[in-house]
Amino acid sequence: MLRYILKRLAFLPLVVFGVTALLFLCLQFLSPEMRASLYIKDPRQLSQIESVIEKYGLRKPMPVQYALWLKEVAHGELGYSETAKMPVSEAIRAFFPATFELTLISFIPIMITGIYFGVLSAVHRDKFIDHFTRFVAITGYSLPSFVLGLLLLMVFYGKLHWLPPGRYTLETDMLVHAEGFRHWTGILTFDCLLNGEWAAYVDVVKHMLLPAATLLYISVALLLRITRSSMLEELSKDYVRTARAKGLPENVVIYKHALANALIPVVTLASLLFIGLLGGVVITETVFDFPGIGRWGVQAAQQLDVPGVLGATMLAAFLFVTANLASDILYAVVDPRIRVGD
Amino acid sequence: MRRLLAAFVLPAALAAGAAAAVKNPETFVYAAAADIDSFDPAWAYDTMSHNIIANVYEYLLDFRGSGTTVKDLTAILSEKVPSRANGLISADGLTYRFPIRKGVKFHDGSLLTPEDVRYSLLRFMLADRDGGPSQLLLSPILGLETTRSGGKPVAGLYERAAQSVRVEGGSVVVRLHRPFAPLLSVLANFGAVVSKPWCAAHGQWDGRAETWMKSNDPAHEDVIPNELANGTGPFRLERFERTQSQVTLARHDAYWRGPARLARVVVKKVDEFATRKLMIQAGDADVINAQLIYQPQVQNLEGVSVIDDLTALEAPTFLSFTFKLDPVANPNIGSGRLDGSGIPPDFFSDKDARKAFAYAIDYAGYIRDIQRGKGRQAAGIIPPGLVGRRTGPPRYRLDLRAAAEHMRKAWGGSIWEKGFKASIVFNTGSPQAQTLCQMIKKNVESLNPKFKLDVRSVQWSTYLEQTQGRKIPLFIGGWGADYPDSHNFAFPLAHSAGYYPGRQGYSNPQADKLIEAAAVEQDEAERARLYGRLQDILDEDVPHVPIAENVRYRAQRSWVKGFVFKPTFPDMPYGSYYYDLSKSE
């Protein structure tokens, strides 16, 4: 296993190289002046844009520019985001924790719900539960997230006053900015726990429930459908028939044998979902007034803030590579037959 | 669907309704639609920023209640409102004496001194950032529209300024270059007083003659950062959160007029109107930015009051053209050439191109659909209630045939032949401006399939930066009064040294002369005539296309008490002077 992981890790720089090269290639469609904004760390430099172009050889051949750009990126210099009014690296540090928390609180329920109901649907094929889960899945998949988000807000906030939008209430706002509150991790839920502030913890979680529920409903559909079809395929195979003939309990047949084999496409999809969530969920963050990386990325795109867009894209690419690696490792865990070079 | 939801949530809603008491009784929350540019009084020149400044800092004077005339002025940091009758204005109208109030404390606990007031006025004038507010005092006090010549600060200006603004005993004496009747009105909205020692300790100008040039035309990053403020106002800046675009103000307990009833004020940018609406419905916001287009949605909300038909002192909504664009790293001009894929930087220097746009606007449609029939097509740039406001028929109307004719003439026919592609920009959170941009796009693109307009939104602070940097070819503009006088509309919108022409690269010496003549003219009829001639020139030059006069309303929780509509107060009617407010059943 360790050898397999090391081999996969060895691919990582190549993938990063590919992603950055592609990004850089796309940048060549912009004028040198626009590209110069990537190297600007302070708006005052805008008045010296020609010297920036000269310094980074923005009129030189692409490989030269690429090497210089990579050097800057390696030093964490991603330019200045006009949208965030701060350097891109700082903006990522500021916006990412909120998205990370939202991902954490959404992803596990998405996985549990998707797999559980996918299996249930497959096992009870063409029964009521199958039709019901399929109906839920189809509506979830076809419902625009802003419609669902607004509906949930109208009911659980507008009518019931239970789950408000935003990051936290005014009380928590005061608390987390008080002098005594230590920001150990930058992740608010963890920090509330580490500071022993249970009420604040509950408040922060409460503020994430509606966006998380929206994400759950719109994301679970795909997972449920994939689990169901994969399970149906496995359940029709000979080894399942044999297991049943041997008199193994149905739960063992389903969860130990069939599900284990059905998980490969599920793991692939799960990793993509995870990346999608971490990369920011724009509409959900906007509707719920949640200050995450997706909202910033879209604002940057709307305002043609090139460094901001590239920063968000780089982050998404990095997350993709990492999650892809994690899913590759999980493949090997789920199915020991999978090895590099096999 | 509504019934279904109602049935589903009824039991819980009843429970919630029964407990509908004043939420956060000591904290006022304003859900805004735009972000904040700067809290530095010498830099800020936009309504969102000034709304915060007007609550954190104080001016020498203020308007009482909803008043807008000199007799409505009340003393704030000055102990008295200067007048000829009380001897604080000289007989020649050139010298104003402001006895400075004693015992006033800044938020850091230090005492206000006349030297702080003098320093604040000097800093306001001498900072003179490009496109900033300094000209409002520079012009009457020093007779200058700018502190720079050839892009460099003029030597000896500090000495002149220091001669014109002096401390005499406990008073600050201001000597004008020429009589300027609206001076007191200007000082009720600008020249907020900062603490000289505090500013110097925080890297700002130290007040010395030798150093003023270094602080002239500062970059945004060189002024007081948004995380810091130290005024004498009823609220102190507790926190500014950039990622959430949120400002938290806390009560200044040592405020000289007694502490405010509200303990905190939170001004928070919330992008989505639907979310803002739910916030006011739930009582988590006390007032929200809700433009006219949204009024039917908030009109009958339980617990929400609508104060209707408010007329702020503001110019009509207008479309502006930038005559000389900055092509460097400019995403709004495509290829930067007249090749069908972009526009050259001087595209709108051609009068026919501008006139074509003026004829392509559906004024009646805008008023009917966006202003819900409440507005009125504007015939000029001066708003109702001021001298020189035009009431006759507007020069331009929707006429696509005339628009096409002008487009055919523009750039010697090249535009018509090759087409163009450019951006029209509005600030995020303004659905009215967005719809207007889309209406313009539709009509202009209908003239010729080779014409392409991209509608783009940018955050308020970016909008300010990009218009100042001449990055935007076409934008939707507005202008709230700095002080209630026609000059405050004519100058910033039409004088070559004014706010908008400076951003547009527009200049007409004849217009400048008329504006300068009208500013000193005492006879009202003659002033009206001069402004009439000015607006004839603007009709022909078309630097802006006035579209419609605005009517506004305010949606606030019914438990908000004490709101006073101040026509010249920044960000009215959404923003407030929070000292007046309280929350109770």
mmCIF file of N, CA, C and O in Angstrom, chain B residues 216-293:
data_model
loop_
_atom_site.group_PDB
_atom_site.id
_atom_site.type_symbol
_atom_site.label_atom_id
_atom_site.label_comp_id
_atom_site.label_asym_id
_atom_site.label_seq_id
_atom_site.Cartn_x
_atom_site.Cartn_y
_atom_site.Cartn_z
ATOM 1 N N ASN B 216 0.011 64.492 -0.424
ATOM 2 C CA ASN B 216 -0.887 64.996 -1.464
ATOM 3 C C ASN B 216 -1.243 63.877 -2.441
ATOM 4 O O ASN B 216 -0.390 63.066 -2.797
ATOM 5 N N ASP B 217 -2.488 63.850 -2.863
ATOM 6 C CA ASP B 217 -3.002 62.829 -3.778
ATOM 7 C C ASP B 217 -2.566 61.416 -3.356
ATOM 8 O O ASP B 217 -1.900 60.694 -4.103
ATOM 9 N N PRO B 218 -2.960 61.032 -2.152
ATOM 10 C CA PRO B 218 -2.491 59.735 -1.644
ATOM 11 C C PRO B 218 -3.144 58.561 -2.376
ATOM 12 O O PRO B 218 -4.224 58.707 -2.951
ATOM 13 N N ALA B 219 -2.466 57.419 -2.327
ATOM 14 C CA ALA B 219 -3.094 56.183 -2.817
ATOM 15 C C ALA B 219 -4.080 55.709 -1.750
ATOM 16 O O ALA B 219 -3.966 56.089 -0.577
ATOM 17 N N HIS B 220 -5.014 54.887 -2.144
ATOM 18 C CA HIS B 220 -6.016 54.367 -1.215
ATOM 19 C C HIS B 220 -5.336 53.726 0.009
ATOM 20 O O HIS B 220 -5.799 53.855 1.139
ATOM 21 N N GLU B 221 -4.223 53.074 -0.247
ATOM 22 C CA GLU B 221 -3.530 52.336 0.809
ATOM 23 C C GLU B 221 -2.808 53.260 1.781
ATOM 24 O O GLU B 221 -2.370 52.834 2.838
ATOM 25 N N ASP B 222 -2.672 54.544 1.390
ATOM 26 C CA ASP B 222 -1.902 55.455 2.231
ATOM 27 C C ASP B 222 -2.768 56.301 3.156
ATOM 28 O O ASP B 222 -2.240 57.041 3.979
ATOM 29 N N VAL B 223 -4.088 56.202 3.009
ATOM 30 C CA VAL B 223 -4.942 56.979 3.904
ATOM 31 C C VAL B 223 -5.270 56.127 5.133
ATOM 32 O O VAL B 223 -4.797 54.989 5.259
ATOM 33 N N ILE B 224 -6.065 56.688 6.039
ATOM 34 C CA ILE B 224 -6.386 55.938 7.262
ATOM 35 C C ILE B 224 -7.064 54.624 6.860
ATOM 36 O O ILE B 224 -8.076 54.641 6.159
ATOM 37 N N PRO B 225 -6.497 53.481 7.265
ATOM 38 C CA PRO B 225 -7.105 52.222 6.842
ATOM 39 C C PRO B 225 -8.490 52.027 7.450
ATOM 40 O O PRO B 225 -8.821 52.610 8.481
ATOM 41 N N ASN B 226 -9.294 51.204 6.774
ATOM 42 C CA ASN B 226 -10.679 51.038 7.206
ATOM 43 C C ASN B 226 -10.808 50.354 8.565
ATOM 44 O O ASN B 226 -11.887 50.325 9.128
ATOM 45 N N GLU B 227 -9.737 49.824 9.064
ATOM 46 C CA GLU B 227 -9.792 49.165 10.368
ATOM 47 C C GLU B 227 -9.637 50.180 11.508
ATOM 48 O O GLU B 227 -9.778 49.837 12.672
ATOM 49 N N LEU B 228 -9.337 51.435 11.157
ATOM 50 C CA LEU B 228 -9.064 52.446 12.186
ATOM 51 C C LEU B 228 -9.913 53.693 11.990
ATOM 52 O O LEU B 228 -10.158 54.096 10.858
ATOM 53 N N ALA B 229 -10.335 54.289 13.091
ATOM 54 C CA ALA B 229 -11.019 55.584 13.031
ATOM 55 C C ALA B 229 -10.994 56.173 14.434
ATOM 56 O O ALA B 229 -10.989 55.443 15.428
ATOM 57 N N ASN B 230 -10.950 57.479 14.514
ATOM 58 C CA ASN B 230 -10.987 58.136 15.819
ATOM 59 C C ASN B 230 -11.639 59.495 15.657
ATOM 60 O O ASN B 230 -10.985 60.472 15.316
ATOM 61 N N GLY B 231 -12.946 59.524 15.877
ATOM 62 C CA GLY B 231 -13.680 60.773 15.730
ATOM 63 C C GLY B 231 -14.267 61.205 17.053
ATOM 64 O O GLY B 231 -13.931 60.658 18.110
ATOM 65 N N THR B 232 -15.160 62.191 16.990
ATOM 66 C CA THR B 232 -15.858 62.632 18.204
ATOM 67 C C THR B 232 -17.330 62.238 18.130
ATOM 68 O O THR B 232 -18.099 62.575 19.012
ATOM 69 N N GLY B 233 -17.706 61.547 17.069
ATOM 70 C CA GLY B 233 -19.115 61.248 16.814
ATOM 71 C C GLY B 233 -19.744 60.302 17.826
ATOM 72 O O GLY B 233 -19.052 59.746 18.680
ATOM 73 N N PRO B 234 -21.058 60.118 17.728
ATOM 74 C CA PRO B 234 -21.776 59.312 18.730
ATOM 75 C C PRO B 234 -21.426 57.824 18.694
ATOM 76 O O PRO B 234 -21.744 57.103 19.627
ATOM 77 N N PHE B 235 -20.767 57.391 17.633
ATOM 78 C CA PHE B 235 -20.371 55.981 17.560
ATOM 79 C C PHE B 235 -18.895 55.880 17.198
ATOM 80 O O PHE B 235 -18.385 56.682 16.416
ATOM 81 N N ARG B 236 -18.243 54.889 17.788
ATOM 82 C CA ARG B 236 -16.844 54.631 17.423
ATOM 83 C C ARG B 236 -16.793 53.376 16.575
ATOM 84 O O ARG B 236 -17.670 52.508 16.678
ATOM 85 N N LEU B 237 -15.777 53.319 15.753
ATOM 86 C CA LEU B 237 -15.614 52.138 14.903
ATOM 87 C C LEU B 237 -15.100 50.991 15.762
ATOM 88 O O LEU B 237 -14.016 51.066 16.334
ATOM 89 N N GLU B 238 -15.918 49.967 15.872
ATOM 90 C CA GLU B 238 -15.469 48.814 16.663
ATOM 91 C C GLU B 238 -14.721 47.828 15.780
ATOM 92 O O GLU B 238 -13.689 47.281 16.165
ATOM 93 N N ARG B 239 -15.245 47.616 14.581
ATOM 94 C CA ARG B 239 -14.610 46.600 13.738
ATOM 95 C C ARG B 239 -15.016 46.766 12.282
ATOM 96 O O ARG B 239 -16.140 47.148 11.985
ATOM 97 N N PHE B 240 -14.093 46.478 11.412
ATOM 98 C CA PHE B 240 -14.401 46.400 9.987
ATOM 99 C C PHE B 240 -13.949 45.032 9.503
ATOM 100 O O PHE B 240 -12.785 44.678 9.650
ATOM 101 N N GLU B 241 -14.881 44.264 8.972
ATOM 102 C CA GLU B 241 -14.530 42.924 8.486
ATOM 103 C C GLU B 241 -14.609 42.913 6.974
ATOM 104 O O GLU B 241 -15.690 42.987 6.395
ATOM 105 N N ARG B 242 -13.435 42.829 6.381
ATOM 106 C CA ARG B 242 -13.344 42.917 4.931
ATOM 107 C C ARG B 242 -14.048 41.741 4.242
ATOM 108 O O ARG B 242 -14.752 41.929 3.261
ATOM 109 N N THR B 243 -13.855 40.532 4.790
ATOM 110 C CA THR B 243 -14.411 39.363 4.099
ATOM 111 C C THR B 243 -15.933 39.375 4.115
ATOM 112 O O THR B 243 -16.565 38.846 3.218
ATOM 113 N N GLN B 244 -16.505 39.949 5.145
ATOM 114 C CA GLN B 244 -17.964 39.979 5.226
ATOM 115 C C GLN B 244 -18.534 41.337 4.854
ATOM 116 O O GLN B 244 -19.751 41.531 4.964
ATOM 117 N N SER B 245 -17.673 42.264 4.461
ATOM 118 C CA SER B 245 -18.098 43.645 4.165
ATOM 119 C C SER B 245 -19.010 44.156 5.271
ATOM 120 O O SER B 245 -20.132 44.595 5.032
ATOM 121 N N GLN B 246 -18.527 44.067 6.475
ATOM 122 C CA GLN B 246 -19.354 44.450 7.624
ATOM 123 C C GLN B 246 -18.627 45.474 8.493
ATOM 124 O O GLN B 246 -17.454 45.329 8.779
ATOM 125 N N VAL B 247 -19.383 46.493 8.894
ATOM 126 C CA VAL B 247 -18.843 47.504 9.799
ATOM 127 C C VAL B 247 -19.635 47.426 11.091
ATOM 128 O O VAL B 247 -20.866 47.393 11.060
ATOM 129 N N THR B 248 -18.937 47.378 12.203
ATOM 130 C CA THR B 248 -19.630 47.395 13.490
ATOM 131 C C THR B 248 -19.227 48.659 14.232
ATOM 132 O O THR B 248 -18.037 48.917 14.432
ATOM 133 N N LEU B 249 -20.237 49.441 14.603
ATOM 134 C CA LEU B 249 -19.997 50.661 15.372
ATOM 135 C C LEU B 249 -20.498 50.434 16.796
ATOM 136 O O LEU B 249 -21.518 49.774 16.993
ATOM 137 N N ALA B 250 -19.765 50.976 17.753
ATOM 138 C CA ALA B 250 -20.201 50.853 19.155
ATOM 139 C C ALA B 250 -20.433 52.249 19.720
ATOM 140 O O ALA B 250 -19.790 53.215 19.291
ATOM 141 N N ARG B 251 -21.323 52.332 20.669
ATOM 142 C CA ARG B 251 -21.679 53.627 21.259
ATOM 143 C C ARG B 251 -20.460 54.303 21.876
ATOM 144 O O ARG B 251 -19.657 53.664 22.556
ATOM 145 N N HIS B 252 -20.327 55.597 21.633
ATOM 146 C CA HIS B 252 -19.263 56.395 22.251
ATOM 147 C C HIS B 252 -19.841 56.925 23.559
ATOM 148 O O HIS B 252 -20.634 57.876 23.567
ATOM 149 N N ASP B 253 -19.468 56.273 24.653
ATOM 150 C CA ASP B 253 -20.122 56.587 25.934
ATOM 151 C C ASP B 253 -19.821 58.000 26.427
ATOM 152 O O ASP B 253 -20.593 58.569 27.186
ATOM 153 N N ALA B 254 -18.682 58.544 25.981
ATOM 154 C CA ALA B 254 -18.322 59.896 26.449
ATOM 155 C C ALA B 254 -18.766 60.965 25.455
ATOM 156 O O ALA B 254 -18.212 62.064 25.433
ATOM 157 N N TYR B 255 -19.737 60.634 24.628
ATOM 158 C CA TYR B 255 -20.176 61.595 23.608
ATOM 159 C C TYR B 255 -20.717 62.861 24.278
ATOM 160 O O TYR B 255 -21.492 62.759 25.243
ATOM 161 N N TRP B 256 -20.338 63.996 23.748
ATOM 162 C CA TRP B 256 -20.638 65.271 24.426
ATOM 163 C C TRP B 256 -22.134 65.586 24.515
ATOM 164 O O TRP B 256 -22.559 66.337 25.379
ATOM 165 N N ARG B 257 -22.934 65.031 23.634
ATOM 166 C CA ARG B 257 -24.390 65.289 23.744
ATOM 167 C C ARG B 257 -25.091 64.194 24.542
ATOM 168 O O ARG B 257 -26.308 64.119 24.546
ATOM 169 N N GLY B 258 -24.290 63.341 25.156
ATOM 170 C CA GLY B 258 -24.859 62.205 25.886
ATOM 171 C C GLY B 258 -24.847 60.971 25.008
ATOM 172 O O GLY B 258 -24.952 61.086 23.783
ATOM 173 N N PRO B 259 -24.683 59.799 25.613
ATOM 174 C CA PRO B 259 -24.559 58.589 24.800
ATOM 175 C C PRO B 259 -25.818 58.295 23.982
ATOM 176 O O PRO B 259 -26.934 58.619 24.400
ATOM 177 N N ALA B 260 -25.602 57.658 22.836
ATOM 178 C CA ALA B 260 -26.721 57.279 21.965
ATOM 179 C C ALA B 260 -27.561 56.211 22.650
ATOM 180 O O ALA B 260 -27.091 55.518 23.549
ATOM 181 N N ARG B 261 -28.806 56.090 22.223
ATOM 182 C CA ARG B 261 -29.665 55.047 22.800
ATOM 183 C C ARG B 261 -29.280 53.667 22.292
ATOM 184 O O ARG B 261 -29.413 52.677 22.971
ATOM 185 N N LEU B 262 -28.789 53.613 21.085
ATOM 186 C CA LEU B 262 -28.345 52.325 20.541
ATOM 187 C C LEU B 262 -26.932 52.029 21.037
ATOM 188 O O LEU B 262 -26.088 52.917 21.066
ATOM 189 N N ALA B 263 -26.708 50.785 21.418
ATOM 190 C CA ALA B 263 -25.357 50.413 21.868
ATOM 191 C C ALA B 263 -24.462 50.077 20.679
ATOM 192 O O ALA B 263 -23.247 50.280 20.728
ATOM 193 N N ARG B 264 -25.070 49.538 19.637
ATOM 194 C CA ARG B 264 -24.267 49.122 18.470
ATOM 195 C C ARG B 264 -25.022 49.351 17.182
ATOM 196 O O ARG B 264 -26.258 49.279 17.142
ATOM 197 N N VAL B 265 -24.256 49.553 16.133
ATOM 198 C CA VAL B 265 -24.818 49.635 14.788
ATOM 199 C C VAL B 265 -23.998 48.718 13.898
ATOM 200 O O VAL B 265 -22.764 48.766 13.932
ATOM 201 N N VAL B 266 -24.686 47.853 13.179
ATOM 202 C CA VAL B 266 -23.986 46.952 12.261
ATOM 203 C C VAL B 266 -24.448 47.284 10.841
ATOM 204 O O VAL B 266 -25.645 47.271 10.558
ATOM 205 N N VAL B 267 -23.508 47.611 9.994
ATOM 206 C CA VAL B 267 -23.816 47.851 8.578
ATOM 207 C C VAL B 267 -23.162 46.725 7.801
ATOM 208 O O VAL B 267 -21.941 46.557 7.836
ATOM 209 N N LYS B 268 -24.000 45.954 7.151
ATOM 210 C CA LYS B 268 -23.513 44.708 6.575
ATOM 211 C C LYS B 268 -23.982 44.613 5.139
ATOM 212 O O LYS B 268 -25.140 44.869 4.836
ATOM 213 N N LYS B 269 -23.078 44.235 4.257
ATOM 214 C CA LYS B 269 -23.464 44.073 2.858
ATOM 215 C C LYS B 269 -24.069 42.685 2.673
ATOM 216 O O LYS B 269 -23.448 41.679 3.020
ATOM 217 N N VAL B 270 -25.279 42.654 2.161
ATOM 218 C CA VAL B 270 -25.933 41.374 1.856
ATOM 219 C C VAL B 270 -26.308 41.423 0.375
ATOM 220 O O VAL B 270 -27.142 42.232 -0.038
ATOM 221 N N ASP B 271 -25.688 40.573 -0.410
ATOM 222 C CA ASP B 271 -25.822 40.667 -1.866
ATOM 223 C C ASP B 271 -27.246 40.504 -2.369
ATOM 224 O O ASP B 271 -27.715 41.243 -3.213
ATOM 225 N N GLU B 272 -27.919 39.475 -1.853
ATOM 226 C CA GLU B 272 -29.221 39.108 -2.410
ATOM 227 C C GLU B 272 -30.349 39.898 -1.773
ATOM 228 O O GLU B 272 -30.486 39.931 -0.546
ATOM 229 N N PHE B 273 -31.222 40.479 -2.598
ATOM 230 C CA PHE B 273 -32.370 41.186 -2.041
ATOM 231 C C PHE B 273 -33.270 40.222 -1.264
ATOM 232 O O PHE B 273 -33.798 40.564 -0.203
ATOM 233 N N ALA B 274 -33.439 39.009 -1.795
ATOM 234 C CA ALA B 274 -34.327 38.041 -1.124
ATOM 235 C C ALA B 274 -33.842 37.793 0.310
ATOM 236 O O ALA B 274 -34.649 37.703 1.242
ATOM 237 N N THR B 275 -32.541 37.698 0.489
ATOM 238 C CA THR B 275 -31.997 37.468 1.830
ATOM 239 C C THR B 275 -32.211 38.707 2.703
ATOM 240 O O THR B 275 -32.582 38.596 3.875
ATOM 241 N N ARG B 276 -32.016 39.884 2.103
ATOM 242 C CA ARG B 276 -32.232 41.119 2.870
ATOM 243 C C ARG B 276 -33.693 41.212 3.308
ATOM 244 O O ARG B 276 -34.005 41.587 4.431
ATOM 245 N N LYS B 277 -34.575 40.839 2.413
ATOM 246 C CA LYS B 277 -36.010 40.897 2.727
ATOM 247 C C LYS B 277 -36.344 39.946 3.883
ATOM 248 O O LYS B 277 -37.059 40.312 4.816
ATOM 249 N N LEU B 278 -35.786 38.738 3.822
ATOM 250 C CA LEU B 278 -36.058 37.778 4.901
ATOM 251 C C LEU B 278 -35.459 38.273 6.216
ATOM 252 O O LEU B 278 -36.009 38.029 7.286
ATOM 253 N N MET B 279 -34.338 38.971 6.114
ATOM 254 C CA MET B 279 -33.702 39.490 7.333
ATOM 255 C C MET B 279 -34.586 40.536 8.014
ATOM 256 O O MET B 279 -34.726 40.537 9.231
ATOM 257 N N ILE B 280 -35.179 41.417 7.215
ATOM 258 C CA ILE B 280 -36.043 42.448 7.845
ATOM 259 C C ILE B 280 -37.342 41.801 8.323
ATOM 260 O O ILE B 280 -37.887 42.161 9.365
ATOM 261 N N GLN B 281 -37.791 40.794 7.592
ATOM 262 C CA GLN B 281 -39.007 40.089 7.981
ATOM 263 C C GLN B 281 -38.806 39.392 9.325
ATOM 264 O O GLN B 281 -39.686 39.399 10.181
ATOM 265 N N ALA B 282 -37.624 38.806 9.498
ATOM 266 C CA ALA B 282 -37.341 38.083 10.737
ATOM 267 C C ALA B 282 -36.886 39.016 11.853
ATOM 268 O O ALA B 282 -36.714 38.587 12.990
ATOM 269 N N GLY B 283 -36.660 40.272 11.512
ATOM 270 C CA GLY B 283 -36.211 41.222 12.525
ATOM 271 C C GLY B 283 -34.718 41.209 12.746
ATOM 272 O O GLY B 283 -34.218 41.860 13.661
ATOM 273 N N ASP B 284 -33.982 40.504 11.917
ATOM 274 C CA ASP B 284 -32.522 40.504 12.047
ATOM 275 C C ASP B 284 -31.901 41.719 11.380
ATOM 276 O O ASP B 284 -30.720 42.005 11.576
ATOM 277 N N ALA B 285 -32.654 42.384 10.533
ATOM 278 C CA ALA B 285 -32.217 43.671 9.994
ATOM 279 C C ALA B 285 -33.290 44.684 10.346
ATOM 280 O O ALA B 285 -34.481 44.362 10.338
ATOM 281 N N ASP B 286 -32.867 45.898 10.686
ATOM 282 C CA ASP B 286 -33.835 46.931 11.036
ATOM 283 C C ASP B 286 -34.180 47.805 9.847
ATOM 284 O O ASP B 286 -35.243 48.409 9.789
ATOM 285 N N VAL B 287 -33.252 47.886 8.917
ATOM 286 C CA VAL B 287 -33.533 48.582 7.671
ATOM 287 C C VAL B 287 -32.741 47.869 6.581
ATOM 288 O O VAL B 287 -31.674 47.302 6.860
ATOM 289 N N ILE B 288 -33.291 47.863 5.379
ATOM 290 C CA ILE B 288 -32.587 47.208 4.286
ATOM 291 C C ILE B 288 -32.549 48.129 3.069
ATOM 292 O O ILE B 288 -33.399 49.003 2.925
ATOM 293 N N ASN B 289 -31.566 47.871 2.234
ATOM 294 C CA ASN B 289 -31.552 48.547 0.947
ATOM 295 C C ASN B 289 -32.570 47.834 0.058
ATOM 296 O O ASN B 289 -32.418 46.652 -0.232
ATOM 297 N N ALA B 290 -33.613 48.542 -0.303
ATOM 298 C CA ALA B 290 -34.650 47.943 -1.151
ATOM 299 C C ALA B 290 -35.070 48.996 -2.169
ATOM 300 O O ALA B 290 -35.737 49.961 -1.817
ATOM 301 N N GLN B 291 -34.634 48.816 -3.393
ATOM 302 C CA GLN B 291 -34.912 49.831 -4.399
ATOM 303 C C GLN B 291 -36.389 49.807 -4.809
ATOM 304 O O GLN B 291 -37.118 48.865 -4.499
ATOM 305 N N LEU B 292 -36.765 50.836 -5.535
ATOM 306 C CA LEU B 292 -38.166 51.030 -5.906
ATOM 307 C C LEU B 292 -38.788 49.795 -6.556
ATOM 308 O O LEU B 292 -39.949 49.469 -6.322
ATOM 309 N N ILE B 293 -37.981 49.108 -7.332
ATOM 310 C CA ILE B 293 -38.460 47.939 -8.057
ATOM 311 C C ILE B 293 -38.963 46.856 -7.085
ATOM 312 O O ILE B 293 -39.790 46.025 -7.412
#
